[in-house]
Amino acid sequence: MMNSTARKLLNDFETLPPAMQQEVTHFVEYLKHKLTFPPTTSPHQEQEPNGAKVAQLMAKIAERGTAFREIDDPAAWQREIRKDRPLPGRE
């Protein structure tokens, strides 16, 4: 016997066009997969701190001496880059 939630879902599902019914079916499959293979940790927990690696990469870039070579006046570049600009569609 179907409970009221299942009955409502079925009624709503039947009113959808075929393409949307397919989308609902895919979503249900996704949810079932998620139940079968729950994540063991969040993505943030899996990542190790990478500050040291970033520092090494920045040091390598600095050693090359080519980073930001085209910027003659860093202060002027910073002022220009920080200028407020109108957002598209919000003039």
XYZ file of N, CA and C in Angstrom, residues 9-29:
63
model
N 3.867 12.054 -4.862
C 5.002 12.053 -5.789
C 4.630 11.427 -7.125
N 3.919 10.316 -7.073
C 3.508 9.650 -8.303
C 2.567 10.531 -9.113
N 1.612 11.167 -8.451
C 0.687 12.067 -9.154
C 1.435 13.239 -9.788
N 2.353 13.831 -9.021
C 3.140 14.941 -9.568
C 4.007 14.477 -10.734
N 4.629 13.322 -10.577
C 5.484 12.768 -11.621
C 4.701 12.582 -12.920
N 3.490 12.060 -12.810
C 2.680 11.780 -14.001
C 2.228 13.037 -14.722
N 2.230 14.180 -14.046
C 1.823 15.424 -14.708
C 2.969 16.083 -15.464
N 4.186 15.600 -15.246
C 5.349 16.189 -15.906
C 5.481 15.683 -17.339
N 6.073 16.517 -18.223
C 6.364 16.041 -19.580
C 7.450 14.962 -19.531
N 7.520 14.121 -20.557
C 8.472 12.995 -20.561
C 9.919 13.380 -20.270
N 10.375 14.495 -20.795
C 11.770 14.893 -20.560
C 12.016 15.161 -19.080
N 11.058 15.782 -18.414
C 11.219 16.060 -16.990
C 11.052 14.788 -16.161
N 10.210 13.865 -16.628
C 10.093 12.585 -15.942
C 11.438 11.862 -15.974
N 12.115 11.946 -17.094
C 13.437 11.325 -17.224
C 14.415 11.977 -16.253
N 14.332 13.294 -16.119
C 15.210 14.006 -15.197
C 14.956 13.565 -13.748
N 13.689 13.404 -13.400
C 13.341 12.925 -12.056
C 13.902 11.524 -11.840
N 13.780 10.676 -12.840
C 14.293 9.313 -12.744
C 15.806 9.323 -12.516
N 16.513 10.180 -13.240
C 17.963 10.278 -13.062
C 18.301 10.756 -11.662
N 17.520 11.710 -11.153
C 17.788 12.220 -9.813
C 17.573 11.128 -8.762
N 16.519 10.337 -8.933
C 16.264 9.236 -7.995
C 17.423 8.238 -8.041
N 17.928 7.948 -9.236
C 19.072 7.037 -9.358
C 20.291 7.614 -8.646
